[in-house]
Short mmCIF file of C-alpha atoms in Angstrom, two decimals:
data_model
loop_
_atom_site.label_atom_id
_atom_site.label_comp_id
_atom_site.label_asym_id
_atom_site.label_seq_id
_atom_site.Cartn_x
_atom_site.Cartn_y
_atom_site.Cartn_z
CA MET A 10 105.09 203.14 82.02
CA ASN A 11 108.12 201.45 83.59
CA ASP A 12 105.96 198.50 84.61
CA VAL A 13 104.76 198.13 81.02
CA LEU A 14 108.33 198.27 79.70
CA ARG A 15 109.51 195.75 82.29
CA GLN A 16 106.77 193.32 81.36
CA ARG A 17 107.54 193.74 77.68
CA ALA A 18 111.19 193.00 78.37
CA VAL A 19 110.37 189.97 80.55
CA ASP A 20 108.05 188.59 77.88
CA ALA A 21 110.64 189.07 75.11
CA LEU A 22 113.45 187.49 77.13
CA THR A 23 111.23 184.59 78.24
CA ALA A 24 110.03 183.86 74.70
CA ALA A 25 113.59 183.86 73.39
CA ARG A 26 114.80 181.48 76.09
CA ALA A 27 111.91 179.09 75.51
CA ARG A 28 112.83 178.93 71.83
CA THR A 29 116.51 178.42 72.64
CA ALA A 30 115.58 175.54 74.92
CA ALA A 31 113.41 173.95 72.24
CA LEU A 32 116.18 174.15 69.65
CA THR A 33 118.79 172.63 71.96
CA SER A 34 116.72 169.98 73.75
CA CYS A 35 115.49 168.15 70.65
CA VAL A 36 118.90 166.58 69.89
CA ASP A 37 121.45 164.76 72.04
CA ASP A 38 124.71 166.16 73.36
CA GLY A 39 126.66 164.70 70.46
CA GLU A 40 124.56 166.69 68.01
CA LEU A 41 124.95 169.83 70.12
CA THR A 42 128.74 169.64 70.14
CA ALA A 43 129.14 168.59 66.48
CA GLN A 44 129.81 171.08 63.72
CA HIS A 45 127.19 170.33 61.07
CA SER A 46 128.70 172.76 58.56
CA PRO A 47 131.87 174.86 58.52
CA LEU A 48 129.54 177.79 57.86
CA MET A 49 127.96 177.41 61.29
CA SER A 50 128.99 177.09 64.92
CA PRO A 51 128.24 174.00 67.00
CA LEU A 52 124.86 174.52 68.62
CA VAL A 53 126.46 174.44 72.06
CA TRP A 54 128.64 177.46 71.13
CA ASP A 55 125.52 179.49 70.30
CA LEU A 56 123.92 178.41 73.57
CA ALA A 57 126.80 179.64 75.72
CA HIS A 58 127.39 182.73 73.54
CA ILE A 59 123.79 183.78 74.20
CA GLY A 60 124.44 183.63 77.94
CA ASN A 61 127.78 185.38 77.65
CA GLN A 62 126.36 188.33 75.69
CA GLU A 63 123.49 188.62 78.15
CA GLU A 64 125.95 188.73 81.03
CA LEU A 65 128.16 191.27 79.25
CA TRP A 66 125.41 193.75 78.47
CA LEU A 67 122.87 193.33 81.25
CA LEU A 68 124.90 192.27 84.26
CA ARG A 69 128.20 194.05 83.61
CA ASN A 70 127.22 197.11 81.54
CA VAL A 71 123.74 197.83 82.91
CA ALA A 72 124.14 196.62 86.50
CA GLY A 73 127.91 197.09 86.94
CA GLN A 74 128.41 193.58 88.32
CA GLN A 75 131.65 191.64 88.30
CA PRO A 76 132.10 188.95 85.60
CA ILE A 77 130.81 185.49 86.45
CA ARG A 78 133.26 183.59 84.23
CA PRO A 79 135.69 186.06 82.65
CA GLU A 80 137.89 183.23 81.36
CA ILE A 81 135.29 182.30 78.73
CA ASP A 82 134.83 185.78 77.26
CA SER A 83 137.34 185.28 74.45
CA VAL A 84 135.92 181.84 73.60
CA TYR A 85 132.48 183.31 72.95
CA ASP A 86 133.61 186.51 71.25
CA ALA A 87 132.25 186.14 67.72
CA PHE A 88 134.92 188.48 66.33
CA GLN A 89 137.88 186.56 67.72
CA HIS A 90 137.07 183.16 66.28
CA PRO A 91 135.47 182.39 62.88
CA ARG A 92 132.79 179.74 62.92
CA SER A 93 134.98 177.15 61.25
CA GLU A 94 137.42 177.26 64.19
CA ARG A 95 134.95 177.18 67.07
CA PRO A 96 134.74 173.38 67.50
CA ALA A 97 138.45 173.38 68.45
CA LEU A 98 137.94 175.87 71.27
CA ASP A 99 137.62 174.91 74.94
CA LEU A 100 133.82 175.11 74.87
CA LEU A 101 131.50 174.62 77.80
CA SER A 102 129.74 171.27 77.72
CA PRO A 103 125.99 171.27 77.00
CA GLY A 104 125.25 170.93 80.70
CA GLU A 105 127.65 173.70 81.66
CA ALA A 106 126.32 175.99 78.93
CA ARG A 107 122.73 175.48 80.07
CA GLY A 108 123.69 176.07 83.69
CA TYR A 109 125.62 179.22 82.86
CA ALA A 110 122.81 180.70 80.73
CA HIS A 111 120.28 179.83 83.45
CA ASP A 112 122.40 181.48 86.15
CA VAL A 113 122.79 184.63 84.05
CA ARG A 114 119.07 184.82 83.32
CA GLY A 115 118.12 184.57 86.99
CA ARG A 116 120.39 187.48 87.83
CA VAL A 117 119.17 189.48 84.83
CA LEU A 118 115.55 189.25 85.97
CA ASP A 119 116.60 190.63 89.35
CA VAL A 120 118.43 193.49 87.63
CA LEU A 121 115.44 194.24 85.44
CA GLU A 122 113.18 194.41 88.46
CA ARG A 123 115.21 197.14 90.18
CA THR A 124 116.78 199.12 87.31
CA PRO A 125 115.23 202.50 86.41
CA LEU A 126 114.40 202.34 82.70
CA GLU A 127 115.43 205.91 82.02
CA GLY A 128 118.32 208.29 82.45
CA ARG A 129 120.90 206.42 80.35
CA PRO A 130 120.70 205.60 76.64
CA LEU A 131 121.45 201.95 77.36
CA VAL A 132 118.42 201.56 79.63
CA ASP A 133 116.01 204.14 78.23
CA ALA A 134 112.78 202.30 77.32
CA ALA A 135 114.53 199.05 78.37
CA PHE A 136 116.69 199.23 75.24
CA ALA A 137 119.49 196.94 76.45
CA PHE A 138 116.98 194.26 77.49
CA GLY A 139 115.28 194.48 74.11
CA MET A 140 118.64 194.34 72.35
CA VAL A 141 119.57 191.17 74.22
CA ALA A 142 116.21 189.55 73.45
CA GLN A 143 116.71 190.37 69.77
CA HIS A 144 120.25 188.99 69.90
CA GLU A 145 119.03 185.69 71.34
CA GLN A 146 116.28 185.40 68.75
CA GLN A 147 118.81 186.09 65.99
CA HIS A 148 120.92 183.24 67.29
CA ASP A 149 117.83 181.08 67.49
CA GLU A 150 117.38 181.67 63.77
CA THR A 151 121.06 180.81 63.28
CA MET A 152 120.53 177.58 65.23
CA LEU A 153 117.51 176.79 63.08
CA ILE A 154 119.74 177.16 60.02
CA THR A 155 122.11 174.67 61.65
CA HIS A 156 119.18 172.28 62.11
CA GLN A 157 118.46 172.60 58.40
CA LEU A 158 122.09 171.82 57.56
CA ARG A 159 122.42 168.83 59.89
CA ARG A 160 122.01 165.35 58.47
CA GLY A 161 119.85 162.65 59.96
CA PRO A 162 116.19 162.25 60.85
CA ALA A 163 113.94 165.21 61.55
CA ALA A 164 114.32 166.67 65.04
CA LEU A 165 111.77 169.47 64.67
CA ASP A 166 108.12 169.55 63.70
CA ALA A 167 105.45 172.19 63.19
CA PRO A 168 102.04 172.45 61.51
CA ALA A 169 101.74 173.69 57.94
CA PRO A 170 101.06 177.40 57.47
CA PRO A 171 97.56 178.55 56.58
CA HIS A 172 96.80 178.08 52.91
CA GLY A 173 96.80 181.08 50.61
CA THR A 174 96.85 181.72 46.89
CA ALA A 175 98.10 184.33 44.48
CA GLN A 176 95.34 183.54 42.00
CA GLY A 177 93.41 186.67 41.13
CA LEU A 178 96.13 188.99 42.38
CA PRO A 179 97.95 191.35 40.01
CA ALA A 180 101.49 190.27 39.23
CA GLU A 181 102.89 193.63 40.28
CA VAL A 182 101.92 196.83 42.03
CA LEU A 183 102.78 200.42 41.07
CA VAL A 184 104.37 202.39 43.89
CA PRO A 185 103.98 206.11 43.10
CA GLY A 186 107.05 208.29 43.05
CA GLY A 187 107.75 210.87 45.72
CA PRO A 188 109.28 211.25 49.17
CA PHE A 189 108.80 208.96 52.14
CA THR A 190 110.29 208.64 55.60
CA MET A 191 112.81 205.79 55.78
CA GLY A 192 114.28 204.41 58.98
CA ALA A 193 113.21 204.27 62.62
CA ALA A 194 112.12 207.32 64.57
CA ASP A 195 109.91 206.25 67.48
CA GLU A 196 110.80 202.54 67.67
CA PRO A 197 112.46 202.19 71.10
CA TRP A 198 114.19 198.87 70.38
CA ALA A 199 115.34 199.71 66.85
CA LEU A 200 119.03 199.00 66.35
CA ASP A 201 121.64 201.52 65.29
CA ASN A 202 121.63 200.70 61.56
CA GLU A 203 117.88 201.43 61.38
CA ARG A 204 118.47 205.01 62.53
CA PRO A 205 118.00 207.88 62.05
CA ALA A 206 114.71 208.38 60.24
CA HIS A 207 115.24 210.49 57.14
CA GLU A 208 113.46 211.45 53.95
CA ARG A 209 114.11 209.59 50.69
CA LEU A 210 112.88 210.64 47.27
CA VAL A 211 112.06 207.50 45.30
CA PRO A 212 110.93 207.54 41.64
CA ALA A 213 107.85 205.51 40.72
CA TYR A 214 108.43 201.78 40.24
CA PHE A 215 106.62 198.47 40.00
CA ILE A 216 107.23 195.70 42.53
CA ASP A 217 106.04 192.08 42.62
CA THR A 218 102.84 191.57 44.59
CA VAL A 219 104.28 188.38 46.10
CA PRO A 220 107.77 186.88 46.43
CA VAL A 221 109.12 184.84 43.52
CA THR A 222 107.82 181.28 43.83
CA CYS A 223 109.55 177.94 43.46
CA GLY A 224 107.45 177.38 40.34
CA ALA A 225 108.66 180.60 38.75
CA TYR A 226 112.22 179.83 39.73
CA THR A 227 111.93 176.33 38.28
CA ALA A 228 111.08 177.92 34.93
CA PHE A 229 114.37 179.84 35.16
CA ILE A 230 116.25 176.60 35.81
CA GLU A 231 114.50 174.71 33.01
CA ASP A 232 115.23 177.55 30.58
CA GLY A 233 118.95 177.07 31.19
CA GLY A 234 119.30 179.93 33.63
CA TYR A 235 122.33 178.40 35.33
CA SER A 236 124.13 177.82 32.03
CA GLU A 237 123.61 181.26 30.45
CA ARG A 238 126.52 183.52 31.29
CA ARG A 239 124.61 186.65 30.26
CA TRP A 240 122.27 186.56 33.30
CA TRP A 241 125.02 186.50 35.90
CA ALA A 242 127.23 189.02 37.62
CA GLU A 243 130.86 188.10 37.06
CA ALA A 244 131.45 186.95 40.64
CA GLY A 245 128.17 185.01 40.63
CA TRP A 246 129.06 183.20 37.42
CA GLU A 247 132.41 182.24 38.91
CA GLN A 248 130.68 181.00 42.06
CA ILE A 249 128.21 178.69 40.33
CA ARG A 250 130.86 177.35 37.93
CA GLN A 251 133.36 176.69 40.70
CA HIS A 252 130.87 174.90 42.94
CA GLY A 253 128.70 173.23 40.31
CA ILE A 254 125.55 175.04 41.44
CA GLY A 255 122.47 174.44 39.31
CA ALA A 256 119.52 174.90 41.68
CA PRO A 257 118.72 176.39 45.11
CA LEU A 258 120.49 174.83 48.07
CA PHE A 259 118.87 171.58 49.28
CA TRP A 260 117.17 170.94 45.89
CA ARG A 261 117.86 167.87 43.78
CA ARG A 262 116.37 166.38 40.64
CA GLU A 263 115.09 162.85 41.05
CA GLY A 264 112.61 160.74 39.08
CA GLY A 265 111.69 163.62 36.80
CA GLN A 266 110.81 166.04 39.61
CA TRP A 267 112.50 168.51 41.89
CA LEU A 268 112.82 167.48 45.53
CA ARG A 269 114.11 169.42 48.50
CA ARG A 270 115.39 168.47 51.93
CA ARG A 271 113.68 170.47 54.68
CA PHE A 272 114.68 169.83 58.29
CA GLY A 273 115.40 166.17 57.66
CA VAL A 274 112.41 165.49 55.40
CA LEU A 275 112.73 164.93 51.64
CA GLU A 276 109.69 166.30 49.82
CA PRO A 277 108.60 167.58 46.39
CA VAL A 278 109.38 171.23 45.88
CA PRO A 279 106.08 173.10 46.44
CA GLN A 280 105.56 175.19 43.35
CA ASP A 281 103.44 177.87 45.04
CA GLU A 282 105.82 178.63 47.93
CA PRO A 283 108.35 181.46 47.79
CA VAL A 284 111.71 180.11 46.66
CA LEU A 285 114.13 179.66 49.54
CA HIS A 286 117.90 179.23 50.02
CA VAL A 287 119.07 181.26 47.06
CA SER A 288 122.07 183.57 47.05
CA TRP A 289 122.03 187.21 46.02
CA TYR A 290 123.73 186.16 42.80
CA GLU A 291 120.95 183.68 42.03
CA ALA A 292 118.26 186.24 42.81
CA ASP A 293 119.98 188.82 40.63
CA ALA A 294 120.37 186.35 37.74
CA TYR A 295 116.70 185.38 37.90
CA ALA A 296 115.64 189.02 37.88
CA ARG A 297 117.74 189.69 34.77
CA TRP A 298 116.35 186.59 33.07
CA ALA A 299 112.82 187.81 33.83
CA GLY A 300 113.59 191.24 32.37
CA ARG A 301 113.42 192.87 35.76
CA ARG A 302 115.75 193.72 38.66
CA LEU A 303 115.98 193.41 42.40
CA PRO A 304 114.40 196.32 44.30
CA THR A 305 116.64 198.75 46.08
CA GLU A 306 116.46 198.83 49.86
CA GLU A 307 114.51 202.10 49.83
CA GLU A 308 112.07 200.71 47.26
CA TRP A 309 111.47 197.69 49.47
CA GLU A 310 110.87 199.82 52.55
CA LYS A 311 108.61 202.27 50.75
CA ALA A 312 106.49 199.38 49.46
CA ALA A 313 106.31 198.00 53.00
CA ARG A 314 105.72 201.16 55.05
CA HIS A 315 104.47 204.07 52.97
CA ASP A 316 100.78 204.93 53.21
CA PRO A 317 99.87 207.03 50.15
CA ALA A 318 96.62 208.21 51.76
CA SER A 319 98.28 209.80 54.79
CA GLY A 320 101.82 210.22 53.51
CA ARG A 321 103.24 208.67 56.68
CA SER A 322 105.39 205.59 57.18
CA ARG A 323 103.84 202.76 59.17
CA ARG A 324 105.67 200.35 61.48
CA TYR A 325 104.49 197.43 59.36
CA PRO A 326 102.67 197.03 56.04
CA TRP A 327 99.33 196.51 57.84
CA GLY A 328 99.69 199.37 60.30
CA ASP A 329 101.35 200.15 63.60
CA GLU A 330 100.14 197.24 65.71
CA ASP A 331 102.46 194.37 66.61
CA PRO A 332 102.32 191.33 64.32
CA ALA A 333 99.50 188.86 64.91
CA GLU A 334 99.33 185.35 63.46
CA THR A 335 96.96 186.64 60.78
CA HIS A 336 99.48 189.23 59.59
CA ALA A 337 102.64 187.27 58.84
CA ASN A 338 104.48 183.96 59.04
CA LEU A 339 106.94 184.61 61.87
CA GLY A 340 108.38 182.95 64.97
CA GLN A 341 109.13 179.45 63.66
CA ARG A 342 105.46 178.53 63.90
CA HIS A 343 105.46 176.63 60.62
CA LEU A 344 109.05 175.73 59.64
CA ARG A 345 108.40 176.78 56.05
CA PRO A 346 107.16 179.73 54.01
CA ALA A 347 103.45 180.04 53.37
CA ALA A 348 102.16 179.87 49.80
CA ALA A 349 102.51 183.04 47.77
CA GLY A 350 99.46 185.23 48.27
CA SER A 351 98.92 184.23 51.90
CA TYR A 352 98.20 186.63 54.76
CA PRO A 353 95.90 189.15 53.07
CA GLU A 354 95.48 190.92 56.43
CA GLY A 355 99.20 191.69 56.36
CA GLN A 356 99.32 193.40 52.98
CA SER A 357 100.49 196.96 52.46
CA PRO A 358 98.13 199.84 51.60
CA LEU A 359 98.99 199.29 47.93
CA GLY A 360 98.29 195.56 48.13
CA VAL A 361 101.81 194.11 48.31
CA ARG A 362 101.77 190.85 50.29
CA GLN A 363 104.20 188.91 52.49
CA LEU A 364 106.68 191.72 52.89
CA ILE A 365 107.10 190.61 56.50
CA GLY A 366 107.90 186.98 57.30
CA ASP A 367 108.17 183.89 55.08
CA VAL A 368 111.56 184.66 53.44
CA TRP A 369 114.28 187.24 53.84
CA GLU A 370 114.25 189.26 50.62
CA TRP A 371 117.46 190.21 48.88
CA THR A 372 117.67 193.80 47.69
CA SER A 373 120.12 195.29 45.21
CA SER A 374 121.59 197.59 47.87
CA ASP A 375 124.93 197.43 49.62
CA PHE A 376 124.83 197.61 53.42
CA LEU A 377 125.61 201.25 54.14
CA PRO A 378 124.91 203.66 57.03
CA TYR A 379 122.04 206.10 56.87
CA PRO A 380 122.87 209.82 56.87
CA GLY A 381 123.64 210.80 60.45
CA PHE A 382 124.33 207.21 61.59
CA VAL A 383 125.81 206.84 65.07
CA ALA A 384 127.11 203.47 66.27
CA PHE A 385 125.32 202.36 69.44
CA PRO A 386 126.03 200.71 71.76
CA TYR A 387 129.04 199.16 69.98
CA LYS A 388 130.47 199.55 66.49
CA GLU A 389 130.79 195.80 65.92
CA TYR A 390 127.04 195.35 65.56
CA SER A 391 126.78 197.27 62.27
CA GLN A 392 129.59 199.65 61.50
CA VAL A 393 132.30 197.07 60.80
CA PHE A 394 130.09 195.47 58.13
CA PHE A 395 129.30 198.61 56.13
CA GLY A 396 130.53 198.61 52.55
CA SER A 397 130.09 196.85 49.23
CA ASP A 398 130.89 193.34 50.52
CA HIS A 399 127.45 192.81 52.06
CA LYS A 400 124.00 193.04 50.50
CA VAL A 401 120.88 194.06 52.41
CA LEU A 402 118.00 191.66 53.05
CA ARG A 403 114.62 192.85 54.30
CA GLY A 404 111.39 191.60 55.78
CA GLY A 405 112.36 188.63 57.91
CA SER A 406 111.58 184.96 57.38
CA PHE A 407 109.39 182.31 58.97
CA ALA A 408 112.34 181.78 61.34
CA VAL A 409 112.38 185.35 62.66
CA ASP A 410 110.66 186.32 65.89
CA PRO A 411 108.53 189.47 65.83
CA VAL A 412 110.84 191.16 68.35
CA ALA A 413 113.59 191.08 65.71
CA CYS A 414 111.47 191.99 62.71
CA ARG A 415 109.83 195.27 61.70
CA GLY A 416 109.43 197.46 58.67
CA THR A 417 112.74 199.21 59.36
CA PHE A 418 114.78 196.13 60.31
CA ARG A 419 117.91 195.60 58.19
CA ASN A 420 119.67 192.28 57.72
CA TRP A 421 122.82 191.83 55.65
CA ASP A 422 124.98 189.02 54.34
CA LEU A 423 127.55 188.12 51.75
CA PRO A 424 126.05 187.68 48.26
CA VAL A 425 127.22 184.04 48.11
CA ARG A 426 125.20 182.96 51.15
CA ARG A 427 122.55 180.30 50.50
CA GLN A 428 122.07 178.51 53.84
CA ILE A 429 120.09 181.46 55.20
CA PHE A 430 116.29 181.58 54.77
CA SER A 431 116.54 183.91 51.80
CA GLY A 432 114.29 184.54 48.83
CA PHE A 433 113.39 187.67 46.87
CA ARG A 434 110.90 189.59 44.78
CA THR A 435 111.61 191.66 41.70
CA ALA A 436 110.92 195.21 40.56
CA ARG A 437 111.11 197.39 37.46
CA ASP A 438 111.18 201.08 36.65
CA ALA A 439 107.83 202.72 35.97
CA GLY A 440 109.18 204.94 33.19
#
């Protein structure tokens, strides 16, 4: 079993590092050290931060080794310096950052080879190695967001996703009321906010079969959705008025049509794709305009995991097996969402599609701990963010790697955020 766990950890760490290299080798050093948005770090900060966190957890905490470069710890502590200030720090150069991350990784692989993967919570089932792989992949998604925000010619490319269609599908699916098991029980690399598994009683509700599309969202815009105060939460209305927001981020009206900028390419907005780069406030306003609402977090998870035939909760909508390319749009394979209705092999038992991958889906829920929550291995991962300031997103996006995406995975962000790969679907009460 230990050999299987070690290989899984090696594969996850290797895949993450290959993606990091791809995201940081496609632009020159000037682009790596520039801050492309005050919302984001310079790419070179993320690169060295990845190495620093790997050293902290795997070399120091797991292996008990002495620090390699203790003088840089504070520079790459995400809680000490907000993103807007990081360009002014004494950052490692691109070459130094690569060398440091490479040195750490070589030592980590040696540690992994000789560390018993049991006996301590941090190493049981290779947890710390899986946590670090997930952390790197999360920063890879952050770096991909930075690539979307940067100006200039395209630096990334990928084939289009497989074509799908929502034609012939019902607009919504009824999820029967009753209990279901929410949260992670037997998922060895699940993070603290996914635990513990517990029973939730959820009344019957309807949920969209597919995420809300750009075409549907365009109808909201054309109907004056951004100028009708009645659809908006008070803080959302203030946000769009203050910043002159009238469409999703990266959209613009030109020549009688909507265009969007996607990784350096200007293109017509694809009407059949899930809408992308909308804030929680925008998603909430659309849902009100449509006479619906955003699903709660437990409604989203029940739609994604609950199997009415057996009464059990699956790992994923399609079952317990790891995601395959036929199940979901994950791992930055396509650099865009697939058309609504795609991936029929990935649908839930009730027929809900694209719950995993494509776009992060806003829910109506605040980010709160589950009953019995215990912070592990550090409170700064989840606990410090609990409360009403952050809203929960579920399901992952095309930019998420499978190692950091599952039916129980919880993401969270401020309701104003639009640069993230966020979309949504709507719901309504059954009664």
